[in-house]
Coordinates of C-alpha atoms and ligand atoms in Angstrom, one line a residue:
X11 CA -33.0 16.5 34.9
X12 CA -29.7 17.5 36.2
X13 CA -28.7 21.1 37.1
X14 CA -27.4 22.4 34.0
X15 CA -30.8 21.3 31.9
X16 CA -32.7 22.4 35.0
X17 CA -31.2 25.8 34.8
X18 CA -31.8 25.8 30.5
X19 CA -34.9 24.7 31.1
X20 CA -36.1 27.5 33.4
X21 CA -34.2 30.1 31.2
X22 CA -36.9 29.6 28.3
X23 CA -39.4 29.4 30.4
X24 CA -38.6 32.6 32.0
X25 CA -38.2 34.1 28.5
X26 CA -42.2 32.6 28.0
X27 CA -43.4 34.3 31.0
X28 CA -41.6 37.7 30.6
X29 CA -42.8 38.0 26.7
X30 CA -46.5 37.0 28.8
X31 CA -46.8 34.3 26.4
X32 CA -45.6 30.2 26.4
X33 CA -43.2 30.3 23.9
X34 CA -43.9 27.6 20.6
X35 CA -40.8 26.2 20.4
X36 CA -38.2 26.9 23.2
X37 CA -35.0 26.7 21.5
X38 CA -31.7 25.6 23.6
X39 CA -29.4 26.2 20.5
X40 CA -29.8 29.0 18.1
X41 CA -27.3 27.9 14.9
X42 CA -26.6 30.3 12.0
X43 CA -25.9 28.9 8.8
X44 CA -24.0 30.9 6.4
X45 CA -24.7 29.0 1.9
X46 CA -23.2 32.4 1.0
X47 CA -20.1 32.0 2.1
X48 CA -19.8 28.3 0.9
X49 CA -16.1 27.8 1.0
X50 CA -14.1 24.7 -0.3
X51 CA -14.9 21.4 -1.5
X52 CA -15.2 19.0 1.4
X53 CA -13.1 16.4 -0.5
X54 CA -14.7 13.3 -0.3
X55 CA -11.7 11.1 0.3
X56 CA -12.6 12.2 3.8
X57 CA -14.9 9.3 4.1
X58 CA -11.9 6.7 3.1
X59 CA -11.3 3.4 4.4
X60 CA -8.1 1.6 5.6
X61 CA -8.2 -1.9 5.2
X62 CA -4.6 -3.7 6.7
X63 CA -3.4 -7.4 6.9
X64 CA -4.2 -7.9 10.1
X65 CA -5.9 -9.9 12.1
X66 CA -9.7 -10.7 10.3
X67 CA -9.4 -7.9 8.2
X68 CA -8.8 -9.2 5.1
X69 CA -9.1 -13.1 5.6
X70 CA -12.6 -13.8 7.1
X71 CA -13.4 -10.1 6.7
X72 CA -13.3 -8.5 3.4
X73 CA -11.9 -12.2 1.5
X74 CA -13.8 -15.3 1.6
X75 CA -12.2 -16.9 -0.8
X76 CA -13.8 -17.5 -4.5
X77 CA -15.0 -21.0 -3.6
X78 CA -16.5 -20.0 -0.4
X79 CA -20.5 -20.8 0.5
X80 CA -21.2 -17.4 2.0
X81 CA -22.2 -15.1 -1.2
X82 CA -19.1 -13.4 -2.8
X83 CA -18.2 -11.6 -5.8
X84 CA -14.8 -12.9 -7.3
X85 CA -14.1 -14.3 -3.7
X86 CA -14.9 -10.6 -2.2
X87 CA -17.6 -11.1 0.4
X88 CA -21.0 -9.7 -1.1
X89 CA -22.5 -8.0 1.4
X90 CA -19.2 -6.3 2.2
X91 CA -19.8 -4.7 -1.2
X92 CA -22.9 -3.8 -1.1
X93 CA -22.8 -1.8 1.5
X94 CA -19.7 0.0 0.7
X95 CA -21.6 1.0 -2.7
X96 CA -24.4 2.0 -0.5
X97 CA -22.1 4.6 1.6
X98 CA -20.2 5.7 -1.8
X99 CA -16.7 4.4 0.2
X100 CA -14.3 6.7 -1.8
X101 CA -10.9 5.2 -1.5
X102 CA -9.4 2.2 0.4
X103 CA -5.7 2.5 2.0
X104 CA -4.0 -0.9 1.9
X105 CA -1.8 -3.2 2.5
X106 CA -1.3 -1.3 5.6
X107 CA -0.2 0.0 7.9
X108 CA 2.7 -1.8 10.2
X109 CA 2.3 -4.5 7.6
X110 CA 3.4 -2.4 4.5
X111 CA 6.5 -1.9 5.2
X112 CA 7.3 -5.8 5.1
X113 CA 4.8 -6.3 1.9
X114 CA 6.6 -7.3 -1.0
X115 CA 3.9 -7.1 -4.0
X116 CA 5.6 -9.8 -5.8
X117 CA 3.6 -12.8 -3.5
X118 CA 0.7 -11.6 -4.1
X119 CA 0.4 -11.8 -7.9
X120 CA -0.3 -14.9 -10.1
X121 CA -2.4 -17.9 -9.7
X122 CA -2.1 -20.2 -6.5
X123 CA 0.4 -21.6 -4.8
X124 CA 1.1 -18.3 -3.9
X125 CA 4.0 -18.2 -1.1
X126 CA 3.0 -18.0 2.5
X127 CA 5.3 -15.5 4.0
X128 CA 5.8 -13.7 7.3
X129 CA 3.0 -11.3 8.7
X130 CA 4.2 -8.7 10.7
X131 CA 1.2 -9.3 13.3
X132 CA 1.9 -12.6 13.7
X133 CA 4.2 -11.6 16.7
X134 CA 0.9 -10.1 18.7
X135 CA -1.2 -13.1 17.7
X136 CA -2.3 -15.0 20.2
X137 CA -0.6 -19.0 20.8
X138 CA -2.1 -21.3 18.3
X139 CA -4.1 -18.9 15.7
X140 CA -2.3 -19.6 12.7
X141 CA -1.5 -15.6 11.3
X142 CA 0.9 -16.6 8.2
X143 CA 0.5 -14.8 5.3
X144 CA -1.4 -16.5 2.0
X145 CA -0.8 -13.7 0.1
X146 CA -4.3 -15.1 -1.9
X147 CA -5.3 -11.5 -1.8
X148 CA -3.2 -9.1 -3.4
X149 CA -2.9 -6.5 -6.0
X150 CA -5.3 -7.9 -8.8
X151 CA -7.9 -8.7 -5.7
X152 CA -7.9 -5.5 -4.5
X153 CA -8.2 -3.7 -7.5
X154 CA -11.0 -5.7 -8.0
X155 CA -12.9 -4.6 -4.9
X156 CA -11.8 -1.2 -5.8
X157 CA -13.8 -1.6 -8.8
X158 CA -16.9 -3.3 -7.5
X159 CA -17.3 -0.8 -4.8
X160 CA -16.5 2.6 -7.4
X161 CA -13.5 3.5 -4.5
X162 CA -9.9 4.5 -5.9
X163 CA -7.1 2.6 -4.2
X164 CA -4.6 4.2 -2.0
X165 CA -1.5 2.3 -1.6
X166 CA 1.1 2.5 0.6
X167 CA 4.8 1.6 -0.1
X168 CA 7.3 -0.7 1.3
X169 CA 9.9 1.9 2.8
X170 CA 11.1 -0.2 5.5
X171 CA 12.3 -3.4 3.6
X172 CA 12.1 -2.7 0.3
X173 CA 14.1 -0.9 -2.3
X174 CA 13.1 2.2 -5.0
X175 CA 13.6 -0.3 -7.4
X176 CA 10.8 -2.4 -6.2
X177 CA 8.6 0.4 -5.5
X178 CA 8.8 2.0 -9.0
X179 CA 7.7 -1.2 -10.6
X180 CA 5.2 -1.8 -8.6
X181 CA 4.5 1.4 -9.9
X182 CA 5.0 0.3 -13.3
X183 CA 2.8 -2.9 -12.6
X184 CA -0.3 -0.8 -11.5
X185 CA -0.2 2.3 -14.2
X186 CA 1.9 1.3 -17.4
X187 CA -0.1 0.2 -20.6
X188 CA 0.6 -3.3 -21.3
X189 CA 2.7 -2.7 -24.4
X190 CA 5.4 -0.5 -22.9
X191 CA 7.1 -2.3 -19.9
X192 CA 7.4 -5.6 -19.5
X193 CA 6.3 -5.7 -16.0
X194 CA 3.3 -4.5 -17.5
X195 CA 2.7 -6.9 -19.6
X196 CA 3.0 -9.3 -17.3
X197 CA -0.1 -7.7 -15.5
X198 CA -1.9 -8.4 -18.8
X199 CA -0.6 -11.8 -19.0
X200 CA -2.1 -12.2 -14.8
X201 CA -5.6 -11.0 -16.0
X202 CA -5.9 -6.9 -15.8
X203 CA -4.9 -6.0 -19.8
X204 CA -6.2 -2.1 -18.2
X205 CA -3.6 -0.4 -16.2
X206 CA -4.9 -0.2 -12.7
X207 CA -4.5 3.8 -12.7
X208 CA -3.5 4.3 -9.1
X209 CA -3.3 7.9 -8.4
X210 CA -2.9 8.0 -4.3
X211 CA 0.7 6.2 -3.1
X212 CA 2.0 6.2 0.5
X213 CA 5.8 6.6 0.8
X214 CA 6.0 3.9 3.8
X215 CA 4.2 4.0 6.7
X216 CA 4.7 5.3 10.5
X217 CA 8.3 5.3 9.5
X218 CA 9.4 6.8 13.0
X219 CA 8.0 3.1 14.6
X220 CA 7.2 -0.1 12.7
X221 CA 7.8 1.4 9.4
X222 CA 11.7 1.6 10.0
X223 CA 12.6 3.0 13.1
X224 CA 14.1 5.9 11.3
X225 CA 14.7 9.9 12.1
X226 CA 13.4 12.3 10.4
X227 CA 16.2 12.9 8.4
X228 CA 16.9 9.5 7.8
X229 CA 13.2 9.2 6.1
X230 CA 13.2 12.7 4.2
X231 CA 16.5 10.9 2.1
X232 CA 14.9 7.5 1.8
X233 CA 11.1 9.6 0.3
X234 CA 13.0 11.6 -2.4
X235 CA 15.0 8.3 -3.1
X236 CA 11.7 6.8 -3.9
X237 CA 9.7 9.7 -5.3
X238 CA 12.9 11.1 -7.7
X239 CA 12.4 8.8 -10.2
X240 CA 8.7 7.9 -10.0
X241 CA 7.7 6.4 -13.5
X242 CA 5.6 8.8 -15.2
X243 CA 2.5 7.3 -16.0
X244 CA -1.5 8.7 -15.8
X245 CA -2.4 9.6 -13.2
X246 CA -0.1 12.3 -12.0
X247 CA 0.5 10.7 -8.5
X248 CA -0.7 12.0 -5.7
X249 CA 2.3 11.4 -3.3
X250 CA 1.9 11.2 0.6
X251 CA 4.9 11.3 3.1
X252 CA 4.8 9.9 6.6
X253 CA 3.8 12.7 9.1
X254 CA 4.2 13.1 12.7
X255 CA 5.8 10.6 15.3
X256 CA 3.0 9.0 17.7
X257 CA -0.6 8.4 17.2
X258 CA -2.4 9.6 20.1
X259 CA -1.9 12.5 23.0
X260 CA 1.9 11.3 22.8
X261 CA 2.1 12.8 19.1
X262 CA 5.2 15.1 18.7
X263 CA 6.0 17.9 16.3
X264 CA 9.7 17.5 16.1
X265 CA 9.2 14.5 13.5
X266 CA 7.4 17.1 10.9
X267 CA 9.7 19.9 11.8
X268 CA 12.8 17.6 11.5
X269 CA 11.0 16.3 8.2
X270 CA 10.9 19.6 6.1
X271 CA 13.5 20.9 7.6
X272 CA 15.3 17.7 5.6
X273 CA 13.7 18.7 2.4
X274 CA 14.5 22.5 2.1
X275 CA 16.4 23.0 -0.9
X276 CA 15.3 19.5 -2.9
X277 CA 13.5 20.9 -6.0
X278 CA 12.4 17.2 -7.6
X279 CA 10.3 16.1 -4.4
X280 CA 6.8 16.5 -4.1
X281 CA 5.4 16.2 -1.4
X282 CA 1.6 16.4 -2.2
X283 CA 0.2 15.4 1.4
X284 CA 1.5 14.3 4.7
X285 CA 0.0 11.5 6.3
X286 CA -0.8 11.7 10.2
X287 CA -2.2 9.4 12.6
X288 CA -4.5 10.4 15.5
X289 CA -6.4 7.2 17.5
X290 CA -8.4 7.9 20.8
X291 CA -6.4 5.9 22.6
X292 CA -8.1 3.9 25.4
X293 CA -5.7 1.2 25.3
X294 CA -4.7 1.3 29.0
X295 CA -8.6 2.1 29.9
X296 CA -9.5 0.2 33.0
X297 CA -13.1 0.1 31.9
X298 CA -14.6 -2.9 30.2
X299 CA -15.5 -1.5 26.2
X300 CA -19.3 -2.7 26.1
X301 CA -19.8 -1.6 29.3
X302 CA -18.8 1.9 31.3
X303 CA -20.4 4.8 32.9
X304 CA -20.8 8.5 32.0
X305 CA -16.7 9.3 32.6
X306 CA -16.1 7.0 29.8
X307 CA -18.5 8.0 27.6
X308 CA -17.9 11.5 27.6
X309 CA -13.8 11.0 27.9
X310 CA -14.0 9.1 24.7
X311 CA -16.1 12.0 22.5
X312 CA -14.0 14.8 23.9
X313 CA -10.4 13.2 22.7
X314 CA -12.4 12.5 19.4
X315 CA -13.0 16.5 19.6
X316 CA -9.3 17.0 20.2
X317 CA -8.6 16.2 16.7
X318 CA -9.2 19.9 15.9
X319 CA -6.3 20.9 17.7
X320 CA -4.0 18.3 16.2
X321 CA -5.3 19.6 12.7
X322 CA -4.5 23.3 13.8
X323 CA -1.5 22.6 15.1
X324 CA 0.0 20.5 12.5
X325 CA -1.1 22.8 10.0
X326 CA 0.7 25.8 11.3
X327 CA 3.9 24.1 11.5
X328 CA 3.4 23.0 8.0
X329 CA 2.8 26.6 7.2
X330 CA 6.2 27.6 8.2
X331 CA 8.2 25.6 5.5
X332 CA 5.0 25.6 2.3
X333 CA 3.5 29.3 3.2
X334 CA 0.7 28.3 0.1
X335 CA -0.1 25.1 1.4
X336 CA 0.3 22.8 -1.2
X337 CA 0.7 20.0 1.3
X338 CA -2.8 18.8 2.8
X339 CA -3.3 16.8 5.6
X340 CA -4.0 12.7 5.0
X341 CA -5.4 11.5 8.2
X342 CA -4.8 7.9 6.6
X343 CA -5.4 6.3 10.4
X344 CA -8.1 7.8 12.9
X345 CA -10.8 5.9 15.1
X346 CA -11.0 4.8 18.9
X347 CA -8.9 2.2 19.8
X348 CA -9.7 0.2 22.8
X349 CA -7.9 -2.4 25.4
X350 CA -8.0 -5.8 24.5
X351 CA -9.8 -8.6 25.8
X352 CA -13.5 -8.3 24.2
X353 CA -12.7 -9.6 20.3
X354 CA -14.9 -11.2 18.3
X355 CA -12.4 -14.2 18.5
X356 CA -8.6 -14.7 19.0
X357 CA -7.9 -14.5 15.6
X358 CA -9.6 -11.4 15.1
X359 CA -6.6 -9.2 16.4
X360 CA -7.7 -5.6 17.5
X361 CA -11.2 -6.1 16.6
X362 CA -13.8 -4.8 19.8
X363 CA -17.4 -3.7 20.2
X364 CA -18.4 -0.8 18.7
X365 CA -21.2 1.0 20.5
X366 CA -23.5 4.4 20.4
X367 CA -20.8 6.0 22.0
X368 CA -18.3 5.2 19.1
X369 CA -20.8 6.7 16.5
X370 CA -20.8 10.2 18.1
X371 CA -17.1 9.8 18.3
X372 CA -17.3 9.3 14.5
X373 CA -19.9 12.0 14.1
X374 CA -17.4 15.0 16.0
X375 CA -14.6 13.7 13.8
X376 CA -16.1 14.6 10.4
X377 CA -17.4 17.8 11.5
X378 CA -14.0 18.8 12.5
X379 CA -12.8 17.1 9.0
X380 CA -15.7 19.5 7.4
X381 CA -14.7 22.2 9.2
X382 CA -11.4 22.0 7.9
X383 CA -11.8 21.1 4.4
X384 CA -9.2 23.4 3.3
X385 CA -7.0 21.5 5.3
X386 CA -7.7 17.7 5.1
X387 CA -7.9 16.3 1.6
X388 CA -8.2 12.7 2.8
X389 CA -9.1 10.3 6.5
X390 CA -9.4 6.6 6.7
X391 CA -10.7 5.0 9.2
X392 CA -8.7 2.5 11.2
X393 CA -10.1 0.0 10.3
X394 CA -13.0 -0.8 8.0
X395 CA -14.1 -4.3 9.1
X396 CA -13.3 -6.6 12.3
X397 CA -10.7 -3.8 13.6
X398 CA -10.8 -1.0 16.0
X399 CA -12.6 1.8 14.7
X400 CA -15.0 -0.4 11.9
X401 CA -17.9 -0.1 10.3
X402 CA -18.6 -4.0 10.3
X403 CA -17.9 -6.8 12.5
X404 CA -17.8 -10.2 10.0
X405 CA -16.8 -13.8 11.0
X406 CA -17.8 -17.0 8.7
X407 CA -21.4 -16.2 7.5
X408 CA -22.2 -13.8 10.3
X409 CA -21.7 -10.1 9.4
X410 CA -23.3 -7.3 11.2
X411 CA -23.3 -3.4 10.4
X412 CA -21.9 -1.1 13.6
X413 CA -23.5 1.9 14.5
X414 CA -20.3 3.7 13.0
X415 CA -21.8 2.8 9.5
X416 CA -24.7 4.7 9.9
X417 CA -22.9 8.0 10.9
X418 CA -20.9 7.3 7.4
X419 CA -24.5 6.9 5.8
X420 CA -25.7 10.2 7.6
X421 CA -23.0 12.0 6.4
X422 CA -22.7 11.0 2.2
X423 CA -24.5 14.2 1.7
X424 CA -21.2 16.4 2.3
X425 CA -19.1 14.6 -0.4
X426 CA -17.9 17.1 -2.9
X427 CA -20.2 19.7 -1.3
X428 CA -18.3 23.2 0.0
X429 CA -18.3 23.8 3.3
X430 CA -20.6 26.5 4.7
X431 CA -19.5 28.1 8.1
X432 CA -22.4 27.6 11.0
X433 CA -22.2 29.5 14.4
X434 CA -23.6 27.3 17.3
X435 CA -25.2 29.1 20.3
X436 CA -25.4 26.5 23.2
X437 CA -24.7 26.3 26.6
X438 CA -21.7 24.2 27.4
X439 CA -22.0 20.7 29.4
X440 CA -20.5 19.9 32.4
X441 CA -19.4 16.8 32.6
X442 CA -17.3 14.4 34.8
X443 CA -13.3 14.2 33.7
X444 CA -10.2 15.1 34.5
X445 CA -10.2 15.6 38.7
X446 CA -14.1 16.3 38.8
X447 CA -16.0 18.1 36.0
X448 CA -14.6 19.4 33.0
X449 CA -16.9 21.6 29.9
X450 CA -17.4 20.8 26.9
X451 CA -19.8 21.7 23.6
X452 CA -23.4 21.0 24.2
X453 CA -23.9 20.5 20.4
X454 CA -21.5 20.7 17.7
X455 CA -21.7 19.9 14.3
X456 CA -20.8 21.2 10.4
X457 CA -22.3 21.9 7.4
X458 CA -22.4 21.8 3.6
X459 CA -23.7 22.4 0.7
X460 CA -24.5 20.8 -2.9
X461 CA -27.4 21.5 -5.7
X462 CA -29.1 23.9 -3.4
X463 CA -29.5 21.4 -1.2
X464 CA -27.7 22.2 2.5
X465 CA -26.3 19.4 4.6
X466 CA -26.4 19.9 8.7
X467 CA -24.8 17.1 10.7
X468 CA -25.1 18.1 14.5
X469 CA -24.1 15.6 17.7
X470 CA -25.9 16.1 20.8
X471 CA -23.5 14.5 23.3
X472 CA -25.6 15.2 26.6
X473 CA -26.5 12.0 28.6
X474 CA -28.9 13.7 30.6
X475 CA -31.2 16.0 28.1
X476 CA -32.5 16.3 24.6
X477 CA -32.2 20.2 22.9
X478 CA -34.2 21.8 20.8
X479 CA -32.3 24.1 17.8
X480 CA -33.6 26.6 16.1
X481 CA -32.1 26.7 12.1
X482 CA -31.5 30.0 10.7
X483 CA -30.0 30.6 7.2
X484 CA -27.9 33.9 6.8
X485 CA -29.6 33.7 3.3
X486 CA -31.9 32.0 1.1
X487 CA -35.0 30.4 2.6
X488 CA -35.6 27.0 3.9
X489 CA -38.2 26.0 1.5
X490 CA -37.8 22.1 2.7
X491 CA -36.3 19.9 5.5
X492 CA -36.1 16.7 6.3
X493 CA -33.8 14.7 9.1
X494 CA -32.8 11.1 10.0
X495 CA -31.5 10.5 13.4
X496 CA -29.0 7.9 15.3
X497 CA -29.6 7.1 19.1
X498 CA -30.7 4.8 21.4
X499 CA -31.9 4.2 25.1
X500 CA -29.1 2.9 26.6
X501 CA -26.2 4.6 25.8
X502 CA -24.0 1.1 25.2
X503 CA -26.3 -0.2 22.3
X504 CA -24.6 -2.1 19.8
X505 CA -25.0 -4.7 16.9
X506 CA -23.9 -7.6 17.3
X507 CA -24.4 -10.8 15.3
X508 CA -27.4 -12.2 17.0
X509 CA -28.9 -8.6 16.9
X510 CA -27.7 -6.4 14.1
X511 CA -30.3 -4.0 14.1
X512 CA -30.5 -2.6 17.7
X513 CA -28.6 0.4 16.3
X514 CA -30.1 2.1 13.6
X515 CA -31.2 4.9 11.7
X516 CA -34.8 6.5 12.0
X517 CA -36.3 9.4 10.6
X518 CA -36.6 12.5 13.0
X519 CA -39.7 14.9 12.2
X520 CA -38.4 18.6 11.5
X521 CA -40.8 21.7 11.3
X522 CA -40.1 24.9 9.2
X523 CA -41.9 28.1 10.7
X524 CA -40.9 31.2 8.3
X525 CA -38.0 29.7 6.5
X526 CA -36.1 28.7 9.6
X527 CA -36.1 24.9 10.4
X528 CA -36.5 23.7 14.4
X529 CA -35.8 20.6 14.9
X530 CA -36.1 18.2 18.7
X531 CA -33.0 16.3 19.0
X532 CA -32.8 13.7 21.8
X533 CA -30.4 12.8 24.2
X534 CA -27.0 11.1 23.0
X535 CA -27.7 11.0 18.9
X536 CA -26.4 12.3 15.8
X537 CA -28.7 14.1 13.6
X538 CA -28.5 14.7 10.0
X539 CA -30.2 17.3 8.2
X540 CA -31.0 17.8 4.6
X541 CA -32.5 21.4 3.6
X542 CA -34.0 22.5 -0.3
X543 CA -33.0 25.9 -0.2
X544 CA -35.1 28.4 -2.7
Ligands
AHR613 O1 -4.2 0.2 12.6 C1 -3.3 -0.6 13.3 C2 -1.9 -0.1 13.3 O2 -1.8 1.2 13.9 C3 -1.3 0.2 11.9 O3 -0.9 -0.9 11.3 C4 -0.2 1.2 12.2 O4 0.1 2.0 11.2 C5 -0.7 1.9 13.5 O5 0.3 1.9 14.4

């Protein structure tokens, strides 16, 4: 037991022995939920999914091709699918990313030969992996997955190369009925007689970097250039500019300020959200990713707390040039992002082992998300399969579920519920960071709530020591309560091929005394909580 539990621990027993009595259930966290003050709807395009073409992404990830052996649906790797249903994935981003902004839609419609053309990862691939684009998945087979899977697609334009021209019929291509356009008609002739309904479009991507290399100025004439005349088909288009420059600590504000500050005055340019980027970035980590010590663990969750004070700050600025708010935050990129050196293989560019400690980094992340509902109206993670932050690592027939997925799992249950405010009353952790110890939450967490029923997702982050909580509602009664938990012995647990069930969920037993739920959560896990409230 180190110092801090020592002292928690002696606290409630202290309380025990001054009441003259040992005390039922010694709580370490009192938490206060508020269902009467449900707020707003925690969208649930917070639980989206950014698929790019890199690496083993697509190819050997998501597409197997239609004449593959390993079980797919339209070429669309079946198990893929199935457990995307299973999580209720709302929305995909795609075609990237860096790669978007050299995508040119054309390739990748009609039947084979499609062209090969130029990836933009190809220039970080290693020697002798062949990275050249097929383009044998492309509009039509994405909108298909979209469809298996119920998600909406989210695409993202070609700022960087392309023209306004190209973008608006692409536009046309995806949303027009097949008798009014003839680029419609041709995506009738190619097999999809339905418009494709797109509703979510990306005005480039990272357009400070990859996406161009532009100012801020420079990007606010090319967006109105290519949202001016945006054709005017269902859905009214939900249209997403690129936000600040950097992804990481090195994020700046001048890139969002310079942004609006180019906009004042246009009266025909939407701008519905603004996308922005934020990766725990442990690219120049010295540690190894499947293995490291407390320091690492605990560094890692803390930067994924952070993301609270990017949200915050971002959405102050913001407030300066839209006082209502009709912009929303789009984190369309977010997850931890590792050095290299532990992919699954060398095609599989920026893909890395995914352990315990990345699903309570996943876990703090939504709970700031819920937290700011008001704020964030979509996140994708970066990246869904077989890169950074992903929920599945896939090569040939092998395919194994990451302890991220079952943090997306845990948390289904605050999709389109409002958020309700909870107060946490723990002791803070000391832990090592920065030149020696640094503090941080001993418990944080959000919740939600739907059909009466309340959703509580809390992450104990401790290495040392479990906590008990005590589970009061402001009003209304507990009237049931039951809980599902994700942890393991040894913090580093992952999946991996050979064992893809070392991580899972379990069920957690949860008691109710007088309407208020207590509930034992162990050391380094993610709980989730589902309450009937009468
Ligand atoms: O997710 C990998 C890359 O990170 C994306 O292509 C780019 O947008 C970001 O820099």
């Amino acid at each position: 037991m180190n110092r801090r539990n020592l002292l928690r621990a002696t606290a409630c027993t202290t309380a025990g022995l001054l009441a003259g009595l040992r005390p039922a259930f010694a709580a370490d966290a009192e938490i206060e939920v508020s269902p009467q003050d449900a707020g707003p709807e925690i969208s649930p395009h917070i639980y989206g999914h950014f698929i790019e073409h890199l690496g083993a992404v697509i190819y050997d990830g998501i597409w197997v091709g239609r004449d593959s052996k390993i079980a797919n649906v339209d070429g669309i790797r079946r198990r893929f699918i199935e457990d995307m249903k299973r999580i209720g994935a709302p929305n995909y981003r795609w075609p990237g990313g860096c790669f978007a902004d050299g995508y040119h839609w054309r390739d990748g419609i009609g039947r084979a030969p499609r062209p090969r053309t130029y990836n933009y990862w190809q220039g970080q691939t290693p020697p002798g992996v062949d990275h050249t684009e097929t383009n044998q998945f492309g509009i039509h087979e994405f909108i298909r997955l979209c469809r298996l899977t119920g998600a909406e697609p989210y695409l993202a334009a070609n700022v960087g190369s392309g023209s306004p021209q190209e973008f608006h019929d692409w536009v046309l291509y995806c949303n027009a009925p097949a008798n009014t356009a003839s680029v419609a008609a041709e995506r009738a002739a190619n097999g999809d007689p339905e418009p494709f309904s797109v509703k979510w479009w990306g005005v480039g991507n990272e357009s400070w970097g990859c996406g161009g290399d532009m100012k801020p100025q420079e990007y606010a004439t090319l967006y109105r250039r290519f949202v001016t005349q945006f054709p005017a088909y269902a859905p009214r288009p939900y249209l997403v500019a690129v936000g600040p420059r950097g992804h990481s600590r090195d994020m700046d504000l001048e890139w969002t300020t310079g942004f609006f500050e180019a906009m004042q005055g246009g009266h025909r340019s939407r701008v519905d959200g603004l996308s922005m980027h934020f990766y725990t970035d442990f690219r120049n980590s010295k540690e190894k990713v499947s293995t490291f010590g407390a320091r690492g663990w605990y560094d890692v969750i803390r930067e994924g707390l952070r993301t609270e004070n990017v949200i915050e700050r971002h959405w102050a600025l913001m407030g300066n040039y839209d006082p209502n708010h009709h912009t929303k935050l789009i984190v369309d990129e977010w997850g931890v992002w590792y050095r290299p050196g532990e992919e699954t293989a060398p095609a599989h560019l920026l893909s890395q082992p995914l352990t315990l400690r990345d699903a309570l980094h996943t876990a703090v992340t939504f709970d700031v998300f819920n937290r700011h509902a008001d704020k964030v109206a979509m996140a994708n993670v970066a990246q869904t399969i077989n890169c950074i932050h992903s929920l599945f690592l896939a090569q040939g027939d092998r395919f194994t579920r990451t302890p991220v997925y079952y943090v997306f799992e845990m948390y289904k249950n605050h999709m389109g519920a409002r958020a309700v405010p909870l107060k946490v009353r723990c002791d803070e952790l000391s832990v090592p960071g920065g030149d020696g110890t640094v503090k941080m939450p001993g418990l944080s967490g959000s919740a939600s709530l739907k059909d009466g029923k309340l959703a509580l997702t809390l992450t104990n982050p401790s290495l040392d020591s479990p906590l008990t909580a005590r589970i009061k509602l402001a009003s209304g009664t507990a009237a049931e309560a039951r809980a599902i938990v994700l942890t393991h012995a040894d913090m580093t647990a992952r999946n991996t091929f050979d064992r893809p069930e070392e991580v899972k969920l379990a069920p957690l037993p949860v008691s109710l005394r007088g309407g208020t739920v207590e509930v034992a959560i162990p050391k380094h896990a993610v709980v989730s909580i589902e309450v009937r409230v009468s």
